Short mmCIF file of C-alpha atoms in Angstrom, two decimals:
data_model
loop_
_atom_site.label_atom_id
_atom_site.label_comp_id
_atom_site.label_asym_id
_atom_site.label_seq_id
_atom_site.Cartn_x
_atom_site.Cartn_y
_atom_site.Cartn_z
CA MET P 1 18.73 35.04 -18.05
CA CYS P 2 19.51 36.53 -14.90
CA LEU P 3 16.68 36.93 -11.93
CA THR P 4 15.83 40.13 -10.29
CA LYS P 5 15.50 40.21 -6.51
CA LYS P 6 12.04 39.69 -6.14
CA GLU P 7 12.02 36.84 -8.94
CA SER P 8 15.07 35.85 -6.10
CA VAL P 9 13.09 35.29 -3.28
CA ALA P 10 9.91 34.40 -4.76
CA TYR P 11 11.76 31.47 -6.68
CA PHE P 12 13.63 30.22 -3.07
CA TRP P 13 11.38 30.24 -0.91
CA GLY P 14 9.02 28.33 -4.08
CA GLY P 15 11.94 26.02 -3.97
CA LEU P 16 11.51 25.46 0.26
CA GLY P 17 8.13 24.62 -0.31
CA ILE P 18 8.56 21.86 -2.59
CA VAL P 19 11.82 20.68 -0.69
CA SER P 20 9.67 20.00 3.12
CA MET P 21 6.77 18.54 0.77
CA LEU P 22 9.07 15.33 -1.16
CA SER P 23 11.74 15.19 2.05
CA VAL P 24 8.53 13.38 3.95
CA VAL P 25 10.37 10.40 2.31
CA LEU P 26 13.37 10.60 4.50
CA LEU P 27 11.56 10.77 8.09
CA ARG P 28 11.29 7.31 9.50
CA PHE P 29 8.87 8.09 12.89
CA GLU P 30 9.65 4.85 15.59
CA ASP P 31 7.93 6.82 18.14
CA ILE P 32 4.69 5.16 17.05
CA PRO P 33 3.58 1.35 15.91
CA VAL P 34 4.89 -0.52 12.36
CA GLY P 35 2.42 0.44 9.66
CA ALA P 36 1.16 3.47 11.00
CA THR P 37 0.99 6.90 8.86
CA GLU P 38 0.23 9.54 11.37
CA GLY P 39 3.89 10.63 11.64
CA HIS P 40 4.85 11.29 8.17
CA TRP P 41 1.36 12.33 7.77
CA LEU P 42 1.53 14.89 10.23
CA TRP P 43 4.46 15.97 8.30
CA ILE P 44 2.98 16.30 5.54
CA GLY P 45 0.19 19.04 6.45
CA ARG P 46 2.87 20.84 7.99
CA ALA P 47 4.82 20.86 4.68
CA PHE P 48 1.15 21.76 2.80
CA ILE P 49 1.34 24.87 4.82
CA SER P 50 4.91 25.85 4.60
CA LEU P 51 4.29 25.57 0.60
CA SER P 52 1.15 27.32 0.10
CA ILE P 53 2.86 30.24 1.87
CA SER P 54 5.56 30.34 -0.78
CA LEU P 55 2.55 29.77 -3.24
CA VAL P 56 0.91 33.20 -2.14
CA LEU P 57 4.63 34.83 -2.06
CA MET P 58 5.61 34.02 -5.60
CA ALA P 59 1.91 35.45 -6.97
CA LEU P 60 3.62 38.73 -5.27
CA LEU P 61 6.69 38.37 -6.40
CA LEU P 62 6.68 36.47 -10.09
CA SER P 63 5.88 37.74 -13.04
CA PRO P 64 2.75 36.54 -14.51
CA SER P 65 5.45 35.67 -18.09
CA ILE P 66 7.87 34.20 -15.92
CA LYS P 67 9.13 30.93 -17.04
CA ALA P 68 8.05 27.79 -14.87
CA ASP P 69 11.72 25.16 -15.88
CA LYS P 70 13.61 26.91 -13.30
CA LEU P 71 10.90 25.20 -10.20
CA GLY P 72 10.43 21.81 -12.50
CA SER P 73 14.66 21.02 -12.96
CA LEU P 74 14.33 21.71 -9.06
CA PHE P 75 11.68 18.98 -8.21
CA SER P 76 13.72 16.62 -10.62
CA TRP P 77 16.78 17.64 -9.58
CA THR P 78 15.57 16.49 -5.49
CA LEU P 79 13.10 13.30 -6.46
CA ILE P 80 16.55 12.51 -7.60
CA PHE P 81 18.68 12.92 -4.61
CA LEU P 82 16.39 11.45 -2.85
CA SER P 83 15.99 8.88 -4.65
CA SER P 84 19.83 8.71 -4.22
CA ILE P 85 19.58 8.67 -1.38
CA GLU P 86 17.29 5.38 -0.95
CA ALA P 87 19.54 3.49 -2.77
CA VAL P 88 22.65 3.67 -0.27
CA TRP P 89 20.58 3.47 2.05
CA GLY P 90 19.20 0.35 0.34
CA LEU P 91 22.89 -0.95 -0.65
CA LEU P 92 23.96 -0.64 3.31
CA GLN P 93 21.16 -3.11 4.52
CA LEU P 94 21.64 -5.60 1.88
CA ALA P 95 25.39 -5.51 3.10
CA GLY P 96 24.08 -5.46 6.73
CA CYS P 97 24.97 -2.18 7.84
CA ALA P 98 21.82 -0.01 8.24
CA MET P 99 18.94 -2.22 9.58
CA PRO P 100 15.22 -2.26 7.60
CA GLY P 101 12.88 -0.97 8.44
CA ASN P 102 10.47 -3.68 8.72
CA LEU P 103 12.81 -6.86 10.08
CA LEU P 104 11.13 -9.49 7.74
CA PHE P 105 12.25 -7.78 4.53
CA THR P 106 15.99 -7.25 4.18
CA LEU P 107 15.44 -4.63 2.11
CA THR P 108 12.99 -1.13 2.38
CA GLY P 109 15.24 1.02 2.51
CA THR P 110 13.62 4.41 4.30
CA PHE P 111 10.02 2.22 3.61
CA ASN P 112 8.29 -0.36 5.78
CA ASN P 113 7.84 -2.57 2.91
CA PRO P 114 9.85 -2.87 0.02
CA GLY P 115 7.74 -2.73 -2.60
CA PRO P 116 6.79 0.88 -2.00
CA TYR P 117 10.18 1.22 -1.78
CA SER P 118 10.76 -0.16 -5.08
CA GLY P 119 8.22 1.69 -6.91
CA TYR P 120 9.41 5.54 -5.83
CA VAL P 121 13.03 4.61 -6.81
CA ALA P 122 11.32 3.62 -9.87
CA VAL P 123 10.27 7.21 -9.86
CA GLY P 124 13.22 8.35 -9.31
CA TYR P 125 14.69 6.79 -12.09
CA MET P 126 13.18 7.34 -14.33
CA LEU P 127 13.80 11.49 -13.93
CA CYS P 128 17.81 10.21 -14.28
CA PHE P 129 16.74 8.40 -17.05
CA ASN P 130 15.58 11.05 -18.81
CA GLU P 131 18.59 13.76 -17.72
CA TRP P 132 21.34 11.17 -18.73
CA LEU P 133 19.51 11.21 -22.64
CA ARG P 134 18.80 15.47 -21.85
CA LEU P 135 22.41 15.51 -21.40
CA LYS P 136 24.26 12.55 -23.35
CA GLU P 137 22.06 14.51 -25.93
CA LYS P 138 24.19 17.32 -25.99
CA GLY P 139 27.30 15.36 -25.53
CA GLY P 140 27.82 14.38 -22.47
CA ARG P 141 31.73 13.89 -20.89
CA THR P 142 30.24 16.96 -18.57
CA PRO P 143 31.08 15.99 -14.73
CA VAL P 144 27.52 16.03 -14.48
CA TYR P 145 26.96 13.56 -16.63
CA PHE P 146 29.63 11.60 -14.58
CA VAL P 147 27.28 11.99 -11.71
CA VAL P 148 24.38 11.00 -13.08
CA GLU P 149 25.43 7.64 -14.72
CA ILE P 150 27.26 7.06 -10.78
CA VAL P 151 23.08 8.10 -9.53
CA LEU P 152 21.81 5.65 -12.36
CA VAL P 153 23.74 2.55 -12.12
CA LEU P 154 22.94 2.86 -7.91
CA LEU P 155 19.41 2.82 -8.66
CA LEU P 156 19.50 0.32 -11.27
CA CYS P 157 21.23 -2.19 -9.15
CA VAL P 158 18.62 -1.25 -6.22
CA LEU P 159 15.76 -2.08 -8.64
CA ILE P 160 17.40 -5.14 -9.58
CA ALA P 161 17.84 -6.74 -5.70
CA ALA P 162 14.20 -5.14 -3.89
CA MET P 163 12.37 -7.80 -7.21
CA SER P 164 9.48 -6.14 -7.48
CA ARG P 165 7.76 -7.46 -10.74
CA ALA P 166 6.06 -4.09 -10.97
CA ALA P 167 8.75 -1.63 -10.84
CA TRP P 168 10.46 -3.30 -13.54
CA LEU P 169 7.69 -3.33 -15.32
CA ALA P 170 6.42 0.55 -14.59
CA VAL P 171 10.85 1.26 -16.16
CA VAL P 172 10.67 -1.08 -18.64
CA VAL P 173 7.58 0.82 -20.57
CA SER P 174 8.71 4.24 -19.19
CA SER P 175 12.26 3.50 -20.15
CA VAL P 176 11.35 1.93 -23.64
CA TRP P 177 8.93 5.45 -24.03
CA LEU P 178 11.64 7.79 -22.71
CA CYS P 179 13.32 6.51 -26.00
CA PHE P 180 10.94 6.39 -28.51
CA VAL P 181 10.13 10.16 -27.82
CA ARG P 182 13.87 11.16 -27.01
CA TYR P 183 15.28 9.65 -30.27
CA SER P 184 12.55 10.17 -32.92
CA TRP P 185 11.78 6.06 -32.80
CA HIS P 186 8.02 6.61 -33.19
CA ARG P 187 9.09 8.68 -37.19
CA ARG P 188 11.07 6.03 -37.63
CA LEU P 189 8.51 3.69 -37.14
CA SER P 190 6.23 5.77 -38.93
CA HIS P 191 8.80 5.60 -42.30
CA TYR P 192 9.15 1.79 -42.11
CA LEU P 193 5.39 1.22 -41.90
CA HIS P 194 4.86 2.81 -44.39
CA GLU P 195 7.44 1.70 -46.47
CA ASN P 196 7.25 -2.10 -44.71
CA LYS P 197 3.45 -2.58 -44.08
CA TRP P 198 3.54 -6.19 -43.00
CA LYS P 199 6.84 -6.57 -41.71
CA VAL P 200 6.07 -4.63 -39.03
CA ILE P 201 3.40 -6.33 -38.19
CA SER P 202 4.86 -9.88 -38.28
CA GLY P 203 7.49 -8.28 -36.25
CA GLY P 204 5.34 -6.14 -33.19
CA VAL P 205 2.78 -9.60 -33.19
CA MET P 206 5.79 -11.56 -32.13
CA LEU P 207 7.12 -8.40 -30.00
CA LEU P 208 4.13 -8.22 -28.25
CA SER P 209 4.27 -12.52 -27.45
CA VAL P 210 7.39 -12.37 -26.29
CA CYS P 211 6.71 -9.45 -23.90
CA VAL P 212 3.62 -11.64 -22.62
CA GLY P 213 5.19 -14.33 -22.17
CA LEU P 214 8.06 -12.67 -20.35
CA LEU P 215 5.45 -11.71 -18.00
CA CYS P 216 4.36 -14.77 -17.53
CA ILE P 217 7.52 -15.65 -16.52
CA LEU P 218 8.26 -12.96 -14.10
CA GLY P 219 4.46 -13.17 -12.92
CA PHE P 220 4.54 -16.50 -11.98
CA VAL P 221 7.74 -18.92 -11.78
CA ILE P 222 9.16 -15.49 -10.34
CA LYS P 223 6.94 -15.51 -6.96
CA GLY P 224 3.50 -17.68 -7.94
CA ASN P 225 1.87 -17.46 -4.95
CA SER P 226 2.16 -13.55 -4.76
CA ALA P 227 1.10 -13.25 -8.41
CA LEU P 228 -1.93 -16.13 -8.00
CA GLY P 229 -2.39 -13.63 -5.13
CA ARG P 230 -3.20 -10.76 -6.07
CA LEU P 231 -6.14 -11.66 -8.97
CA PHE P 232 -7.65 -13.26 -5.75
CA ILE P 233 -7.66 -10.52 -4.65
CA TRP P 234 -8.81 -8.49 -7.58
CA LYS P 235 -11.45 -11.17 -7.80
CA LEU P 236 -13.03 -9.80 -4.67
CA CYS P 237 -12.81 -6.29 -6.61
CA ILE P 238 -14.36 -6.95 -9.23
CA GLN P 239 -17.14 -8.37 -7.28
CA ALA P 240 -17.23 -5.45 -4.12
CA ILE P 241 -17.75 -2.43 -7.66
CA ALA P 242 -20.49 -5.25 -9.43
CA GLY P 243 -22.39 -4.86 -5.87
CA GLN P 244 -22.12 -1.06 -5.47
CA PRO P 245 -21.31 0.85 -8.56
CA LEU P 246 -21.60 4.37 -8.93
CA THR P 247 -20.25 5.04 -5.01
CA GLY P 248 -17.90 2.40 -3.40
CA TYR P 249 -18.72 1.84 -0.35
CA GLY P 250 -16.92 5.46 1.12
CA ASP P 251 -13.45 5.18 2.55
CA GLY P 252 -11.96 3.11 3.94
CA SER P 253 -14.31 0.03 3.59
CA PHE P 254 -11.68 -2.01 1.44
CA MET P 255 -10.43 -3.89 4.49
CA HIS P 256 -13.82 -4.35 5.88
CA VAL P 257 -15.64 -4.95 2.48
CA CYS P 258 -13.62 -7.53 0.64
CA GLY P 259 -13.03 -9.19 4.13
CA VAL P 260 -16.49 -10.10 3.34
CA LEU P 261 -16.60 -11.07 0.53
CA GLN P 262 -13.78 -13.46 1.54
CA GLU P 263 -16.17 -14.87 4.32
CA LYS P 264 -18.80 -15.60 2.05
CA HIS P 265 -16.49 -16.56 -1.14
CA PHE P 266 -14.56 -19.85 1.35
CA ALA P 267 -17.73 -20.26 3.22
CA SER P 268 -19.99 -21.29 -0.22
CA GLY P 269 -17.51 -23.47 -0.72
CA ASP P 270 -16.60 -22.63 -4.53
CA TYR P 271 -14.25 -22.47 -4.34
CA GLU P 272 -10.33 -23.08 -6.38
CA ALA P 273 -7.66 -24.92 -4.44
CA TRP P 274 -5.56 -22.25 -4.86
CA GLU P 275 -7.83 -19.46 -3.66
CA GLU P 276 -7.08 -20.70 -0.35
CA TYR P 277 -3.58 -21.67 -0.34
CA VAL P 278 -3.20 -17.63 -1.14
CA ALA P 279 -5.37 -16.32 0.32
CA GLY P 280 -4.19 -13.49 3.31
CA ILE P 281 -5.75 -10.64 4.19
CA PRO P 282 -6.64 -8.03 1.90
CA GLU P 283 -5.82 -4.67 3.25
CA TYR P 284 -5.17 -3.32 -0.21
CA ALA P 285 -5.89 -4.21 -3.52
CA PHE P 286 -2.72 -4.45 -5.29
CA ASN P 287 -4.40 -2.15 -7.84
CA ASP P 288 -4.90 1.63 -6.35
CA TYR P 289 -7.87 2.27 -9.75
CA LEU P 290 -9.52 -1.54 -8.37
CA GLN P 291 -9.53 0.59 -4.88
CA ILE P 292 -10.64 3.90 -5.61
CA ALA P 293 -14.15 2.34 -7.33
CA VAL P 294 -14.14 0.10 -4.46
CA GLU P 295 -14.38 2.83 -1.51
CA LYS P 296 -15.31 5.99 -4.22
CA GLY P 297 -16.37 4.50 -6.77
CA LEU P 298 -16.69 3.67 -10.79
CA LEU P 299 -17.51 7.91 -11.24
CA VAL P 300 -14.24 8.49 -9.01
CA LEU P 301 -11.96 6.64 -10.43
CA ILE P 302 -12.98 7.62 -14.14
CA LEU P 303 -12.35 11.78 -12.90
CA PHE P 304 -8.96 10.11 -11.11
CA LEU P 305 -7.91 8.28 -14.33
CA ALA P 306 -8.37 11.66 -16.96
CA ILE P 307 -6.62 13.85 -14.48
CA ILE P 308 -3.70 11.62 -14.83
CA CYS P 309 -4.19 11.05 -19.13
CA LEU P 310 -4.88 15.59 -19.15
CA ALA P 311 -1.65 15.94 -16.93
CA TRP P 312 0.49 13.98 -18.89
CA TYR P 313 -0.75 14.82 -21.93
CA ARG P 314 0.00 18.98 -20.84
CA ALA P 315 3.35 17.84 -20.00
CA TYR P 316 3.70 15.97 -23.78
CA ARG P 317 2.63 18.66 -25.65
CA ARG P 318 6.00 21.10 -23.37
CA LYS P 319 8.20 18.35 -24.09
CA LYS P 320 8.46 17.62 -20.18
CA TYR P 321 9.32 13.79 -20.21
CA GLY P 322 10.52 13.86 -17.56
CA PHE P 323 7.81 14.34 -15.69
CA CYS P 324 5.78 12.42 -18.50
CA ALA P 325 8.16 9.12 -17.58
CA ALA P 326 7.70 9.47 -14.14
CA LEU P 327 3.75 9.54 -13.66
CA MET P 328 4.46 7.11 -16.62
CA SER P 329 5.80 4.43 -13.77
CA LEU P 330 4.06 5.53 -10.76
CA SER P 331 0.67 5.22 -13.08
CA VAL P 332 2.27 1.50 -13.90
CA PHE P 333 3.68 0.62 -10.52
CA ALA P 334 -0.55 0.92 -9.07
CA PHE P 335 -1.83 -1.20 -11.47
CA PHE P 336 0.60 -4.46 -9.81
CA SER P 337 0.34 -2.16 -6.39
CA TYR P 338 -0.52 0.18 -3.48
CA PRO P 339 1.54 3.38 -3.59
CA LEU P 340 -1.51 5.29 -3.55
CA GLN P 341 -2.34 3.97 0.06
CA ILE P 342 1.32 5.34 1.40
CA PRO P 343 1.71 8.79 2.01
CA VAL P 344 5.40 9.05 0.69
CA LEU P 345 4.29 7.90 -2.87
CA GLN P 346 0.57 9.75 -2.74
CA VAL P 347 2.83 13.39 -2.00
CA THR P 348 5.16 11.90 -4.93
CA PHE P 349 2.32 11.45 -7.19
CA TYR P 350 -0.32 14.26 -6.57
CA ALA P 351 3.29 16.84 -6.95
CA ILE P 352 4.75 15.44 -10.11
CA ILE P 353 0.60 15.88 -11.66
CA GLY P 354 0.84 19.59 -10.25
CA MET P 355 4.64 19.80 -11.90
CA CYS P 356 2.94 18.52 -15.38
CA PHE P 357 -0.10 21.71 -15.08
CA TRP P 358 2.34 23.91 -13.56
CA GLU P 359 3.49 25.84 -16.24
CA ASP P 360 -0.69 26.99 -16.65
CA ILE P 361 -0.73 27.79 -12.85
CA LEU P 362 2.23 29.90 -13.21
CA ARG P 363 1.18 31.85 -15.85
CA SER P 364 -2.28 33.37 -13.41
CA ARG P 365 -2.10 34.08 -9.97
CA PHE P 366 -5.00 33.28 -9.36
CA TRP P 367 -4.67 29.72 -10.00
CA LEU P 368 -1.24 30.20 -7.79
CA VAL P 369 -3.80 31.33 -4.56
CA LEU P 370 -6.36 29.33 -5.55
CA ILE P 371 -3.74 26.63 -5.10
CA ALA P 372 -2.32 27.49 -1.67
CA LEU P 373 -5.18 27.77 -0.35
CA CYS P 374 -5.88 24.51 -0.73
CA LEU P 375 -3.13 23.40 -0.13
CA GLY P 376 -2.86 25.70 2.91
CA GLY P 377 -5.80 23.98 4.05
CA THR P 378 -5.50 20.87 3.18
CA GLY P 379 -2.44 21.04 5.03
CA TRP P 380 -4.61 22.81 8.70
CA ALA P 381 -6.97 20.21 9.51
CA ILE P 382 -4.35 17.35 9.08
CA CYS P 383 -1.86 19.44 11.59
CA THR P 384 -5.23 19.66 13.67
CA ASP P 385 -7.42 16.38 13.16
CA ASN P 386 -4.02 14.60 13.42
CA SER P 387 -3.75 11.86 15.85
CA TYR P 388 0.32 11.21 15.97
CA SER P 389 0.85 12.18 19.52
CA ALA P 390 -2.71 9.22 20.51
CA TYR P 391 -0.09 6.12 18.96
CA VAL P 392 3.07 7.63 20.36
CA ASN P 393 0.96 6.65 23.68
CA TRP P 394 -0.35 3.85 22.62
CA LYS P 395 2.64 2.36 21.22
CA LYS P 396 4.17 3.03 24.97
CA ASP P 397 0.67 1.66 26.47
CA SER P 398 0.59 -1.73 24.44
CA ARG P 399 4.12 -2.46 26.46
CA TRP P 400 1.85 -3.78 29.23
CA TYR P 401 -0.52 -5.61 26.56
CA TYR P 402 1.89 -7.48 24.96
CA ASN P 403 3.57 -8.35 29.26
CA GLY P 404 0.45 -9.26 30.22
CA LYS P 405 -0.43 -6.79 32.60
CA TYR P 406 -4.14 -6.82 31.78
CA GLU P 407 -5.24 -4.10 35.14
CA ILE P 408 -2.92 -1.43 33.26
CA ALA P 409 -3.32 -1.83 29.67
CA GLU P 410 -7.05 -0.79 30.47
CA GLU P 411 -6.02 2.03 33.00
CA LYS P 412 -4.49 3.74 29.19
CA TYR P 413 -6.15 2.14 26.34
CA VAL P 414 -9.49 3.46 27.76
CA ARG P 415 -7.87 7.19 28.05
CA LEU P 416 -6.54 6.20 24.51
CA TYR P 417 -10.51 4.68 22.19
CA PRO P 418 -11.75 8.24 21.65
CA LEU P 419 -8.75 9.16 20.05
CA LEU P 420 -7.98 5.55 18.39
CA LYS P 421 -11.52 4.10 18.07
CA GLY P 422 -11.15 4.34 13.91
CA ASN P 423 -8.21 1.64 14.39
CA HIS P 424 -8.58 -1.89 14.28
CA ASN P 425 -5.86 -3.04 15.36
CA PHE P 426 -5.92 -0.93 18.14
CA LEU P 427 -9.44 -2.10 19.29
CA TYR P 428 -8.58 -5.78 18.53
CA GLU P 429 -6.18 -5.25 21.63
CA TYR P 430 -8.45 -3.34 23.21
CA GLY P 431 -11.08 -6.25 23.30
CA HIS P 432 -8.56 -8.82 23.83
CA ILE P 433 -7.06 -7.02 27.20
CA LEU P 434 -11.68 -6.61 28.54
CA TYR P 435 -11.71 -10.84 27.72
CA GLU P 436 -8.55 -11.38 29.56
CA LEU P 437 -10.51 -9.21 32.47
CA GLY P 438 -13.19 -11.28 32.11
CA LYS P 439 -15.07 -8.77 30.91
CA TYR P 440 -16.54 -9.79 28.56
CA GLU P 441 -19.58 -7.79 28.04
CA GLN P 442 -16.91 -4.77 27.04
CA SER P 443 -15.42 -6.68 24.85
CA VAL P 444 -17.90 -7.56 22.56
CA ASP P 445 -18.92 -4.19 21.52
CA ILE P 446 -15.46 -2.81 21.66
CA VAL P 447 -14.44 -6.43 18.52
CA GLU P 448 -17.91 -4.96 17.25
CA GLU P 449 -16.74 -2.16 16.76
CA ALA P 450 -13.55 -3.84 14.78
CA LEU P 451 -15.66 -6.06 12.77
CA GLU P 452 -17.29 -2.87 11.17
CA LEU P 453 -13.69 -1.83 10.12
CA CYS P 454 -12.12 -5.02 9.42
CA ASN P 455 -13.18 -9.00 8.55
CA THR P 456 -10.89 -10.80 10.31
CA GLN P 457 -10.07 -14.30 11.24
CA VAL P 458 -8.64 -13.25 14.79
CA VAL P 459 -11.54 -10.72 15.69
CA TRP P 460 -14.01 -12.62 14.77
CA TYR P 461 -11.88 -15.58 16.97
CA LEU P 462 -11.81 -13.05 19.37
CA GLN P 463 -15.89 -12.55 19.36
CA GLY P 464 -16.24 -16.20 19.20
CA MET P 465 -14.67 -16.90 22.07
CA ASN P 466 -16.47 -13.78 24.15
CA TYR P 467 -19.79 -15.73 23.60
CA TRP P 468 -18.39 -18.60 24.40
CA LYS P 469 -17.84 -16.94 27.98
CA LEU P 470 -20.65 -15.51 27.94
CA ASN P 471 -22.35 -19.04 28.05
CA ARG P 472 -24.14 -17.58 24.34
CA TYR P 473 -23.46 -20.80 22.29
CA GLU P 474 -25.05 -20.14 19.39
CA GLU P 475 -23.71 -16.75 18.77
CA ALA P 476 -19.99 -18.28 19.45
CA GLU P 477 -20.39 -21.78 17.46
CA LYS P 478 -21.13 -18.50 14.39
CA CYS P 479 -18.95 -16.45 15.14
CA LEU P 480 -16.15 -19.26 14.70
CA ILE P 481 -17.19 -20.61 11.80
CA ARG P 482 -16.43 -16.98 10.28
CA SER P 483 -13.84 -16.72 11.55
CA ARG P 484 -12.88 -20.39 9.77
CA ASN P 485 -14.79 -19.28 6.45
CA VAL P 486 -12.29 -15.78 6.52
CA LEU P 487 -9.14 -17.72 6.34
CA PRO P 488 -9.71 -22.10 5.95
CA ILE P 489 -6.36 -22.55 5.07
CA ARG P 490 -5.40 -21.88 8.74
CA ILE P 491 -6.67 -25.09 10.88
CA TYR P 492 -6.18 -23.24 14.04
CA SER P 493 -9.67 -22.12 13.56
CA TYR P 494 -10.89 -25.62 13.05
CA TYR P 495 -9.02 -26.83 16.18
CA VAL P 496 -11.34 -24.34 17.69
CA LEU P 497 -13.61 -25.57 16.70
CA THR P 498 -13.22 -29.06 17.51
CA LYS P 499 -12.28 -28.02 21.30
CA PHE P 500 -16.09 -25.77 21.23
CA TYR P 501 -18.18 -28.91 19.71
CA ALA P 502 -16.24 -31.73 22.62
CA ASP P 503 -17.29 -28.66 25.60
CA PRO P 504 -20.76 -30.65 27.27
CA ALA P 505 -22.67 -27.35 27.35
CA CYS P 506 -22.69 -27.45 23.61
CA PHE P 507 -21.92 -30.74 22.38
CA GLN P 508 -22.14 -32.16 19.03
CA PRO P 509 -20.14 -35.72 18.64
CA GLU P 510 -20.07 -35.68 14.90
CA LYS P 511 -19.06 -32.13 14.05
CA MET P 512 -16.36 -32.27 17.06
CA LYS P 513 -15.00 -35.43 14.35
CA GLU P 514 -15.72 -33.18 11.64
CA ASN P 515 -13.73 -30.76 12.53
CA ALA P 516 -10.85 -32.98 14.69
CA ARG P 517 -10.20 -34.95 10.63
CA ILE P 518 -9.68 -31.75 9.15
CA VAL P 519 -7.12 -30.79 12.35
CA LEU P 520 -5.60 -34.32 11.36
CA THR P 521 -5.15 -34.63 8.20
CA LYS P 522 -5.10 -30.79 6.64
CA GLU P 523 -2.27 -30.11 4.70
CA PRO P 524 -0.83 -26.59 6.17
CA LYS P 525 0.22 -23.21 3.93
CA VAL P 526 3.57 -24.21 6.16
CA MET P 527 4.37 -27.12 8.87
CA SER P 528 5.13 -25.89 12.45
CA LYS P 529 5.66 -26.92 16.37
CA ALA P 530 2.85 -25.43 16.82
CA ILE P 531 0.43 -27.50 14.21
CA GLU P 532 2.13 -30.84 15.44
CA ASP P 533 0.63 -29.56 19.14
CA MET P 534 -2.71 -29.03 18.22
CA ARG P 535 -3.11 -32.85 16.18
CA GLU P 536 -1.44 -33.76 19.27
CA LYS P 537 -4.16 -32.08 22.09
CA VAL P 538 -6.64 -33.74 19.47
CA ARG P 539 -5.91 -36.86 19.45
CA ALA P 540 -6.34 -37.18 23.40
CA LEU P 541 -9.03 -35.46 23.11
CA LEU P 542 -10.71 -38.00 21.25
CA GLU P 543 -9.42 -40.43 22.88
CA GLU P 544 -11.11 -39.14 26.37
CA ARG P 545 -14.07 -38.78 24.35
CA GLU P 546 -14.27 -42.67 23.13
CA ARG P 547 -12.96 -43.42 27.45
CA ALA P 548 -16.09 -41.69 28.16
CA VAL P 549 -18.75 -43.04 26.08
CA LYS P 550 -17.78 -46.64 26.89
#
């Protein structure tokens, strides 16, 4: 079908808006701290404004009866192309020819962690697999078919190498479903079920048992501690949801809420040994649905799931099986990871949902303009409220903090405080600077703000040290005990408490001996030279106290 000049212009601008939005995955911002997402959000905000202009042009230039296939295909091929770039980049990282986004891992692509990277590659894999099946149905043996085959193999290699069980499960479930609808397995199964009912039921039970067994192997044999850690976080999430089920605790509250629950759980003393061993700092729920319920409540979660199901159904009814498989893959992945906390995957997720409704949207100029206004307004809000430049300055100025130049660092951090007071890492560094400069009262106020955002061991420790220096021993003891209760596996907390109870100003011999005993006998998560040094110092401290008593 030949396009008119107006339609060509509309499709060009529409495609440009889609590409600008999805290409955020290729960006890496080295000038801001690791883990900060402000650079990606700034690009996304500008892309939203660009996309809103594109949608307005499409509303003006396109006929309501125009088909949506072209932009849908462009969207799919753009994601396939971007995921293939990620795959090549990942293989270069494995070969040692490219630096990973995080030095703690070998394979991250342009991400900071192999988990979200695998989730993104899984989405590209499903779209690519759908195109491969479609081309194969047409006979294959074309240049495009062989290119898609090569990309499919690249994506599969990276998925296997990344060792993400969540991504593996997402790909397997989505691939089986895609083959089911592409090859009409459901019709064959229905016909066979009608003739061999009990054989199908018994075979299904056996297959389900095998699948459950494989899941147990994937979950607990491969990186078993990681699986147990997720179970522990989910346990805390369920407790949090039970406390405030309808409205949640507010955006960005997850880390504080679950940190408090974890502290209370360990403080009670009623817990299993493995929970202490696998506990960490719960920054994500490793289940986006639980995290939505904790922060926004069950009502928002139900609405969110309804939108996903409706989008999937609309795409299925229109035989947009590639979008169905991609949405299914990312939805399954979200059960075991945190894609909706990563800007790139969050935008990809909502863009796929949008493409599921794309034909409905394109039929009405009203919906096009309305969505364009929403995107434009959102993009404008993101750009005007973005603190990217503040994060750039923070990374530059933090060198004074890490080099121990606290006087200069304080001058820099004072200026950044109004812009970054919503970041708990910044508040911790600022509070630590004030502590090192002997400004304990000011440090207490800053650390208190950090504790409203997170409930971590290091922040409670810093607050305890502030109170200790201020000779407010009762408050110092409470803070140091809370620091210990957040992560009781950490021997350093018991070491600090031993020194605290040995202080003549707050001397408590029984508590000192009890904490010293734990330092000397507790099995650490990972043995290190630092733990050996702590034990030597505790032995020397006990000997010194015994001599003082004699």
